[in-house]
């Protein structure tokens, strides 16, 4: 396999292979658990750094299928790190998650908070972080940034790129989106008796564009010879908490659609209030989230209204499948 000039290489954990040279990018679909295939890619060209997004991300699914999650998120990460080391590529941006904090008693939650994940998904992210920390301790040539995403939502403003979870959405925003386009009858609110402004859970929702900028800022940091990055975590959030009902109201405003609600039981393991302390990323990555809930809902609705069945069609969305990022 000969690789031509490329600016980006996309490796994700779905199986099968596809080779195609786009205008200025080369997209290869390689299963991160296939070490030989990964090695062949790294043997074919020089990579200066890797952004590792290839992981499964649905909390509920991880509880039902823990081995599936450990296989992809841990075995896959070990493969990638082994191949990177073998080819002297030692700059990594890793997609971690606020799930490593579990349910902290208070917010804002900073990077110094205890790491107490309480589901297999969160544990895979913490284990991967620990593997990165150990690698750096064994070889200080590595420069690693761990990005702890809070709650990514929104879509590219063009309306061409957005989230398309397979099966029943685990997360709030894609679920609300599917109610707004008429694919589901109502949203179940997981508990409205929390000690919050309106009784519903509070989270730190961050626009996916801000998240992307956070990755660019992390790459810049890794290549900044004056910075002494070893293996460092950074929260990617807005530093603001928004309740479930506030999200629903904002989405109704953005879409002009009524979102029917059902008040249900609390979801086991849910934190009451969780939002990010963002000072470290602002100071050290020179990065700060720019978009608010209005823009997040505006762009998510723009994507949903143009693509009510995501990248599929009414028939294709009936198949189940895992959610990854
Ligand atoms: C948000 C709020 C629910 C669905 C998880 C991962 C985290 C990140 C984002 C990857 C909570 C409420 C939800 C619904 C509801 N993933 N809710 N009805 O659990 O905060 O975070 O996904 O990076 O790592 O842990 O996100 O969207 O599932 O829930 O009432 O149908 O919405 O109780 O308060 P969560 P979520």
Short mmCIF file of C-alpha atoms and ligand atoms in Angstrom, two decimals:
data_model
loop_
_atom_site.label_atom_id
_atom_site.label_comp_id
_atom_site.label_asym_id
_atom_site.label_seq_id
_atom_site.Cartn_x
_atom_site.Cartn_y
_atom_site.Cartn_z
CA UNK A 1 0.00 0.00 0.00
CA UNK A 2 1.67 3.23 -1.03
CA UNK A 3 0.48 6.39 0.60
CA UNK A 4 0.54 9.62 -1.36
CA UNK A 5 0.80 13.09 0.13
CA UNK A 6 -1.66 13.56 2.94
CA UNK A 7 -2.52 16.06 5.62
CA UNK A 8 -4.60 13.75 7.73
CA UNK A 9 -4.98 10.09 8.29
CA UNK A 10 -8.24 8.82 9.72
CA UNK A 11 -8.04 5.54 11.58
CA UNK A 12 -11.18 4.30 13.19
CA UNK A 13 -12.15 1.16 14.93
CA UNK A 14 -14.69 -0.16 12.45
CA UNK A 15 -13.58 -3.20 10.51
CA UNK A 16 -12.98 -3.54 6.80
CA UNK A 17 -10.54 -1.56 4.72
CA UNK A 18 -11.00 1.19 2.25
CA UNK A 19 -8.24 2.92 0.30
CA UNK A 20 -9.01 6.11 -1.46
CA UNK A 21 -7.06 9.25 -2.22
CA UNK A 22 -9.22 12.32 -1.78
CA UNK A 23 -8.25 15.77 -3.03
CA UNK A 24 -5.60 16.41 -0.41
CA UNK A 25 -6.40 13.74 2.18
CA UNK A 26 -5.92 10.05 2.31
CA UNK A 27 -8.63 8.22 4.22
CA UNK A 28 -7.76 4.72 5.38
CA UNK A 29 -10.23 2.71 7.42
CA UNK A 30 -8.12 0.44 9.59
CA UNK A 31 -9.26 -1.56 12.60
CA UNK A 32 -7.20 -0.23 15.49
CA UNK A 33 -7.11 -3.76 16.93
CA UNK A 34 -5.26 -5.00 13.80
CA UNK A 35 -1.62 -4.33 14.72
CA UNK A 36 -0.21 -5.53 11.39
CA UNK A 37 -2.50 -3.24 9.41
CA UNK A 38 -1.60 -0.31 11.67
CA UNK A 39 2.09 -1.10 11.29
CA UNK A 40 1.78 -1.18 7.51
CA UNK A 41 0.30 2.31 7.58
CA UNK A 42 3.08 3.70 9.76
CA UNK A 43 5.70 1.95 7.63
CA UNK A 44 4.38 3.67 4.51
CA UNK A 45 4.88 7.28 5.52
CA UNK A 46 6.20 9.52 8.28
CA UNK A 47 3.73 10.67 10.92
CA UNK A 48 4.71 13.55 13.19
CA UNK A 49 1.78 13.15 15.60
CA UNK A 50 -1.42 11.22 16.14
CA UNK A 51 -4.84 12.36 17.36
CA UNK A 52 -6.46 9.22 18.77
CA UNK A 53 -10.26 9.34 18.63
CA UNK A 54 -10.82 5.68 17.82
CA UNK A 55 -12.88 4.48 20.76
CA UNK A 56 -16.36 3.35 21.70
CA UNK A 57 -18.24 5.91 23.78
CA UNK A 58 -21.69 4.86 24.95
CA UNK A 59 -21.86 4.55 28.73
CA UNK A 60 -24.95 2.33 28.77
CA UNK A 61 -23.55 0.02 26.10
CA UNK A 62 -20.27 -0.29 28.02
CA UNK A 63 -22.18 -1.64 31.02
CA UNK A 64 -23.82 -4.32 28.86
CA UNK A 65 -20.69 -5.19 26.82
CA UNK A 66 -17.57 -4.45 28.94
CA UNK A 67 -15.24 -6.82 27.04
CA UNK A 68 -16.24 -5.19 23.74
CA UNK A 69 -15.20 -1.84 25.26
CA UNK A 70 -11.94 -3.12 26.78
CA UNK A 71 -11.04 -4.77 23.47
CA UNK A 72 -11.56 -1.61 21.40
CA UNK A 73 -10.59 1.11 23.85
CA UNK A 74 -7.70 -0.57 25.68
CA UNK A 75 -6.30 -3.26 23.36
CA UNK A 76 -6.73 -0.87 20.44
CA UNK A 77 -4.91 1.92 22.26
CA UNK A 78 -2.04 -0.39 23.23
CA UNK A 79 -1.69 -1.45 19.59
CA UNK A 80 -1.59 2.13 18.42
CA UNK A 81 1.00 3.16 21.03
CA UNK A 82 3.21 0.13 20.22
CA UNK A 83 3.17 0.95 16.52
CA UNK A 84 3.79 4.64 17.16
CA UNK A 85 6.80 3.81 19.36
CA UNK A 86 8.16 1.36 16.78
CA UNK A 87 8.06 4.13 14.17
CA UNK A 88 9.41 6.86 16.43
CA UNK A 89 6.16 8.82 16.43
CA UNK A 90 5.90 10.07 20.02
CA UNK A 91 3.44 12.96 19.94
CA UNK A 92 -0.12 12.04 20.87
CA UNK A 93 -3.39 13.86 21.51
CA UNK A 94 -5.76 11.41 23.22
CA UNK A 95 -9.53 11.73 23.33
CA UNK A 96 -10.29 11.16 27.01
CA UNK A 97 -13.48 12.07 28.85
CA UNK A 98 -14.98 13.75 31.89
CA UNK A 99 -16.26 10.25 32.69
CA UNK A 100 -12.89 9.67 34.40
CA UNK A 101 -14.14 11.92 37.23
CA UNK A 102 -17.28 9.85 37.89
CA UNK A 103 -19.72 11.95 39.92
CA UNK A 104 -17.73 14.59 41.78
CA UNK A 105 -19.49 16.10 44.80
CA UNK A 106 -19.00 19.62 43.47
CA UNK A 107 -18.20 21.62 40.36
CA UNK A 108 -16.35 23.25 38.68
CA UNK A 109 -14.37 20.06 38.30
CA UNK A 110 -10.65 20.63 37.71
CA UNK A 111 -7.94 18.26 36.45
CA UNK A 112 -6.76 17.75 40.05
CA UNK A 113 -10.06 16.14 41.09
CA UNK A 114 -9.97 12.45 42.09
CA UNK A 115 -10.33 10.05 39.14
CA UNK A 116 -13.21 7.74 40.11
CA UNK A 117 -15.01 6.51 37.00
CA UNK A 118 -18.07 4.38 37.70
CA UNK A 119 -18.72 2.64 34.41
CA UNK A 120 -16.65 0.50 32.04
CA UNK A 121 -16.50 3.30 29.45
CA UNK A 122 -15.05 5.74 32.00
CA UNK A 123 -12.66 3.06 33.27
CA UNK A 124 -11.33 2.43 29.75
CA UNK A 125 -10.58 6.14 29.44
CA UNK A 126 -8.80 6.23 32.81
CA UNK A 127 -6.80 3.07 32.04
CA UNK A 128 -5.73 4.52 28.70
CA UNK A 129 -4.63 7.70 30.50
CA UNK A 130 -2.60 5.63 32.98
CA UNK A 131 -0.97 3.72 30.10
CA UNK A 132 0.02 7.07 28.58
CA UNK A 133 1.43 8.29 31.91
CA UNK A 134 3.48 5.08 32.28
CA UNK A 135 4.82 5.34 28.74
CA UNK A 136 5.99 8.88 29.40
CA UNK A 137 7.65 7.77 32.65
CA UNK A 138 9.50 5.06 30.71
CA UNK A 139 10.54 7.32 27.82
CA UNK A 140 10.57 11.08 28.26
CA UNK A 141 10.71 11.65 24.51
CA UNK A 142 6.93 11.14 24.48
CA UNK A 143 4.77 14.28 24.51
CA UNK A 144 1.14 13.43 25.29
CA UNK A 145 -1.95 15.57 25.88
CA UNK A 146 -5.09 13.97 27.33
CA UNK A 147 -8.23 15.92 26.44
CA UNK A 148 -11.11 15.29 28.87
CA UNK A 149 -14.27 16.08 26.88
CA UNK A 150 -17.30 17.16 28.88
CA UNK A 151 -20.53 16.90 26.88
CA UNK A 152 -19.89 17.35 23.13
CA UNK A 153 -22.95 18.52 21.15
CA UNK A 154 -23.76 20.58 18.06
CA UNK A 155 -22.68 19.97 14.46
CA UNK A 156 -20.67 21.61 11.71
CA UNK A 157 -22.52 24.83 10.71
CA UNK A 158 -22.62 23.65 7.07
CA UNK A 159 -25.19 21.02 8.06
CA UNK A 160 -23.18 18.34 6.23
CA UNK A 161 -21.42 16.83 9.28
CA UNK A 162 -23.06 15.81 12.53
CA UNK A 163 -23.50 13.07 15.09
CA UNK A 164 -25.47 10.03 13.96
CA UNK A 165 -25.65 7.50 16.82
CA UNK A 166 -26.73 3.99 15.84
CA UNK A 167 -29.68 2.48 17.68
CA UNK A 168 -31.30 4.35 20.57
CA UNK A 169 -29.22 7.44 21.44
CA UNK A 170 -27.60 7.17 24.88
CA UNK A 171 -27.03 10.91 25.13
CA UNK A 172 -29.53 13.72 25.67
CA UNK A 173 -28.91 15.95 22.66
CA UNK A 174 -29.15 13.34 19.87
CA UNK A 175 -32.27 11.99 21.57
CA UNK A 176 -33.89 15.45 21.65
CA UNK A 177 -32.85 15.86 18.00
CA UNK A 178 -34.61 12.63 17.00
CA UNK A 179 -37.80 13.72 18.78
CA UNK A 180 -37.66 17.09 16.98
CA UNK A 181 -37.49 15.40 13.55
CA UNK A 182 -40.33 13.06 14.48
CA UNK A 183 -38.35 9.81 14.83
CA UNK A 184 -39.27 9.41 18.51
CA UNK A 185 -42.41 10.48 20.40
CA UNK A 186 -40.89 12.10 23.51
CA UNK A 187 -37.81 12.64 25.69
CA UNK A 188 -37.70 10.95 29.09
CA UNK A 189 -36.17 13.24 31.71
CA UNK A 190 -34.04 11.05 33.98
CA UNK A 191 -35.14 12.58 37.26
CA UNK A 192 -36.43 16.06 38.09
CA UNK A 193 -35.79 16.01 41.84
CA UNK A 194 -32.11 16.94 41.89
CA UNK A 195 -30.94 19.88 43.99
CA UNK A 196 -30.54 22.03 40.86
CA UNK A 197 -32.25 25.19 39.52
CA UNK A 198 -35.12 23.21 37.95
CA UNK A 199 -34.59 19.77 39.49
CA UNK A 200 -32.96 18.25 36.36
CA UNK A 201 -29.34 17.21 35.86
CA UNK A 202 -26.76 19.89 35.04
CA UNK A 203 -23.88 19.32 32.60
CA UNK A 204 -21.22 21.24 30.67
CA UNK A 205 -22.24 21.08 27.00
CA UNK A 206 -19.52 22.07 24.56
CA UNK A 207 -19.86 22.78 20.84
CA UNK A 208 -18.03 20.24 18.70
CA UNK A 209 -16.33 23.15 16.87
CA UNK A 210 -14.83 24.31 20.16
CA UNK A 211 -13.75 20.75 20.79
CA UNK A 212 -12.00 20.65 17.40
CA UNK A 213 -10.22 23.92 18.16
CA UNK A 214 -9.09 22.38 21.45
CA UNK A 215 -7.36 19.60 19.51
CA UNK A 216 -5.58 22.09 17.27
CA UNK A 217 -4.44 24.00 20.35
CA UNK A 218 -3.17 20.73 21.87
CA UNK A 219 -1.21 19.86 18.70
CA UNK A 220 0.33 23.33 18.70
CA UNK A 221 1.42 22.77 22.30
CA UNK A 222 3.04 19.43 21.46
CA UNK A 223 5.11 21.05 18.69
CA UNK A 224 6.03 24.09 20.79
CA UNK A 225 9.65 23.34 21.65
CA UNK A 226 9.56 25.85 24.51
CA UNK A 227 6.81 23.93 26.33
CA UNK A 228 7.86 21.07 28.57
CA UNK A 229 4.80 18.90 28.03
CA UNK A 230 5.22 15.32 29.23
CA UNK A 231 1.81 13.71 29.72
CA UNK A 232 -0.81 16.33 30.66
CA UNK A 233 -4.63 16.27 31.04
CA UNK A 234 -6.83 19.21 30.07
CA UNK A 235 -10.57 19.67 30.52
CA UNK A 236 -12.47 20.71 27.39
CA UNK A 237 -15.70 22.35 28.52
CA UNK A 238 -17.26 25.81 28.69
CA UNK A 239 -17.08 26.11 32.47
CA UNK A 240 -20.86 26.65 32.52
CA UNK A 241 -23.59 24.27 33.74
CA UNK A 242 -26.84 23.80 31.77
CA UNK A 243 -29.81 21.72 32.94
CA UNK A 244 -31.70 19.13 30.92
CA UNK A 245 -34.78 21.36 30.77
CA UNK A 246 -32.69 24.33 29.64
CA UNK A 247 -31.32 22.21 26.79
CA UNK A 248 -34.83 21.11 25.79
CA UNK A 249 -36.10 24.70 25.86
CA UNK A 250 -33.13 25.95 23.81
CA UNK A 251 -33.68 23.20 21.24
CA UNK A 252 -37.38 24.05 20.98
CA UNK A 253 -36.40 27.65 20.29
CA UNK A 254 -33.81 26.67 17.68
CA UNK A 255 -36.09 24.19 15.90
CA UNK A 256 -39.52 25.75 16.41
CA UNK A 257 -40.65 22.25 17.40
CA UNK A 258 -42.40 21.19 20.60
CA UNK A 259 -40.44 18.47 22.42
CA UNK A 260 -42.88 16.30 24.43
CA UNK A 261 -41.45 15.26 27.81
CA UNK A 262 -41.97 12.31 30.15
CA UNK A 263 -40.61 12.58 33.70
CA UNK A 264 -38.84 9.30 34.51
CA UNK A 265 -36.65 7.85 37.24
CA UNK A 266 -33.07 8.96 37.84
CA UNK A 267 -30.51 7.05 35.73
CA UNK A 268 -28.16 5.05 38.00
CA UNK A 269 -24.67 6.56 38.13
CA UNK A 270 -25.72 10.00 36.90
CA UNK A 271 -24.01 12.95 38.53
CA UNK A 272 -26.31 15.70 39.81
CA UNK A 273 -24.17 18.63 38.65
CA UNK A 274 -20.97 18.35 36.57
CA UNK A 275 -19.24 21.18 34.75
CA UNK A 276 -15.62 21.89 33.92
CA UNK A 277 -12.95 24.04 35.48
CA UNK A 278 -11.34 25.35 32.27
CA UNK A 279 -8.55 27.55 33.63
CA UNK A 280 -5.72 25.13 32.86
CA UNK A 281 -6.62 24.80 29.16
CA UNK A 282 -7.08 28.57 28.90
CA UNK A 283 -3.68 29.27 30.45
CA UNK A 284 -1.59 26.49 28.97
CA UNK A 285 -3.29 25.76 25.63
CA UNK A 286 -4.40 29.34 25.01
CA UNK A 287 -7.84 27.84 24.26
CA UNK A 288 -11.31 28.89 25.45
CA UNK A 289 -14.73 27.72 24.24
CA UNK A 290 -16.45 30.37 22.12
CA UNK A 291 -19.96 28.99 21.46
CA UNK A 292 -22.97 28.96 23.77
CA UNK A 293 -26.09 26.78 24.02
CA UNK A 294 -27.92 28.84 21.40
CA UNK A 295 -25.28 28.15 18.75
CA UNK A 296 -25.01 24.49 19.80
CA UNK A 297 -28.77 23.99 19.32
CA UNK A 298 -28.84 26.11 16.14
CA UNK A 299 -26.14 23.98 14.48
CA UNK A 300 -27.48 20.67 15.81
CA UNK A 301 -30.94 21.52 14.40
CA UNK A 302 -29.44 22.66 11.07
CA UNK A 303 -27.79 19.22 10.76
CA UNK A 304 -30.88 17.31 11.97
CA UNK A 305 -33.39 19.17 9.81
CA UNK A 306 -31.25 18.52 6.70
CA UNK A 307 -30.42 14.94 7.69
CA UNK A 308 -33.33 13.60 9.78
CA UNK A 309 -31.89 10.07 9.43
CA UNK A 310 -28.26 11.06 9.83
CA UNK A 311 -26.01 9.48 7.17
CA UNK A 312 -28.55 6.69 6.62
CA UNK A 313 -32.15 6.43 5.58
CA UNK A 314 -35.42 5.44 7.32
CA UNK A 315 -34.66 1.74 6.65
CA UNK A 316 -30.95 1.74 7.51
CA UNK A 317 -31.48 3.36 10.91
CA UNK A 318 -33.37 0.30 12.13
CA UNK A 319 -30.07 -1.65 12.40
CA UNK A 320 -28.39 -1.62 15.79
CA UNK A 321 -24.71 -0.83 16.11
CA UNK A 322 -22.15 0.61 18.53
CA UNK A 323 -21.40 4.25 19.06
CA UNK A 324 -17.85 5.35 18.69
CA UNK A 325 -15.79 8.46 18.52
C1 LIG B 1 -26.79 14.39 30.03
C2 LIG B 1 -27.94 14.71 30.97
C3 LIG B 1 -28.97 12.78 31.95
C4 LIG B 1 -30.62 11.26 28.15
C5 LIG B 1 -21.83 10.91 28.97
C6 LIG B 1 -20.44 10.39 29.21
C7 LIG B 1 -19.43 11.48 28.91
C8 LIG B 1 -19.61 11.99 27.51
C9 LIG B 1 -21.05 12.44 27.29
C10 LIG B 1 -18.08 11.01 25.87
C11 LIG B 1 -27.94 13.85 32.24
C12 LIG B 1 -29.96 13.52 31.05
C13 LIG B 1 -29.95 12.01 29.10
C14 LIG B 1 -32.03 11.17 28.19
C15 LIG B 1 -32.05 12.59 30.13
N1 LIG B 1 -19.24 10.99 26.54
N2 LIG B 1 -30.66 12.66 30.07
N3 LIG B 1 -32.70 11.83 29.18
O1 LIG B 1 -24.18 11.06 31.02
O2 LIG B 1 -23.54 13.54 31.17
O3 LIG B 1 -22.11 12.00 29.85
O4 LIG B 1 -21.92 11.33 27.63
O5 LIG B 1 -17.19 11.76 25.84
O6 LIG B 1 -18.14 10.96 29.03
O7 LIG B 1 -20.30 10.03 30.55
O8 LIG B 1 -24.38 12.60 29.01
O9 LIG B 1 -26.15 13.11 27.39
O10 LIG B 1 -26.20 10.86 28.59
O11 LIG B 1 -26.78 12.96 29.84
O12 LIG B 1 -32.68 13.17 31.02
O13 LIG B 1 -32.70 10.50 27.36
O14 LIG B 1 -29.16 14.43 30.31
O15 LIG B 1 -29.60 12.31 33.15
O16 LIG B 1 -28.37 14.66 33.32
P1 LIG B 1 -23.61 12.28 30.38
P2 LIG B 1 -25.92 12.33 28.63
#
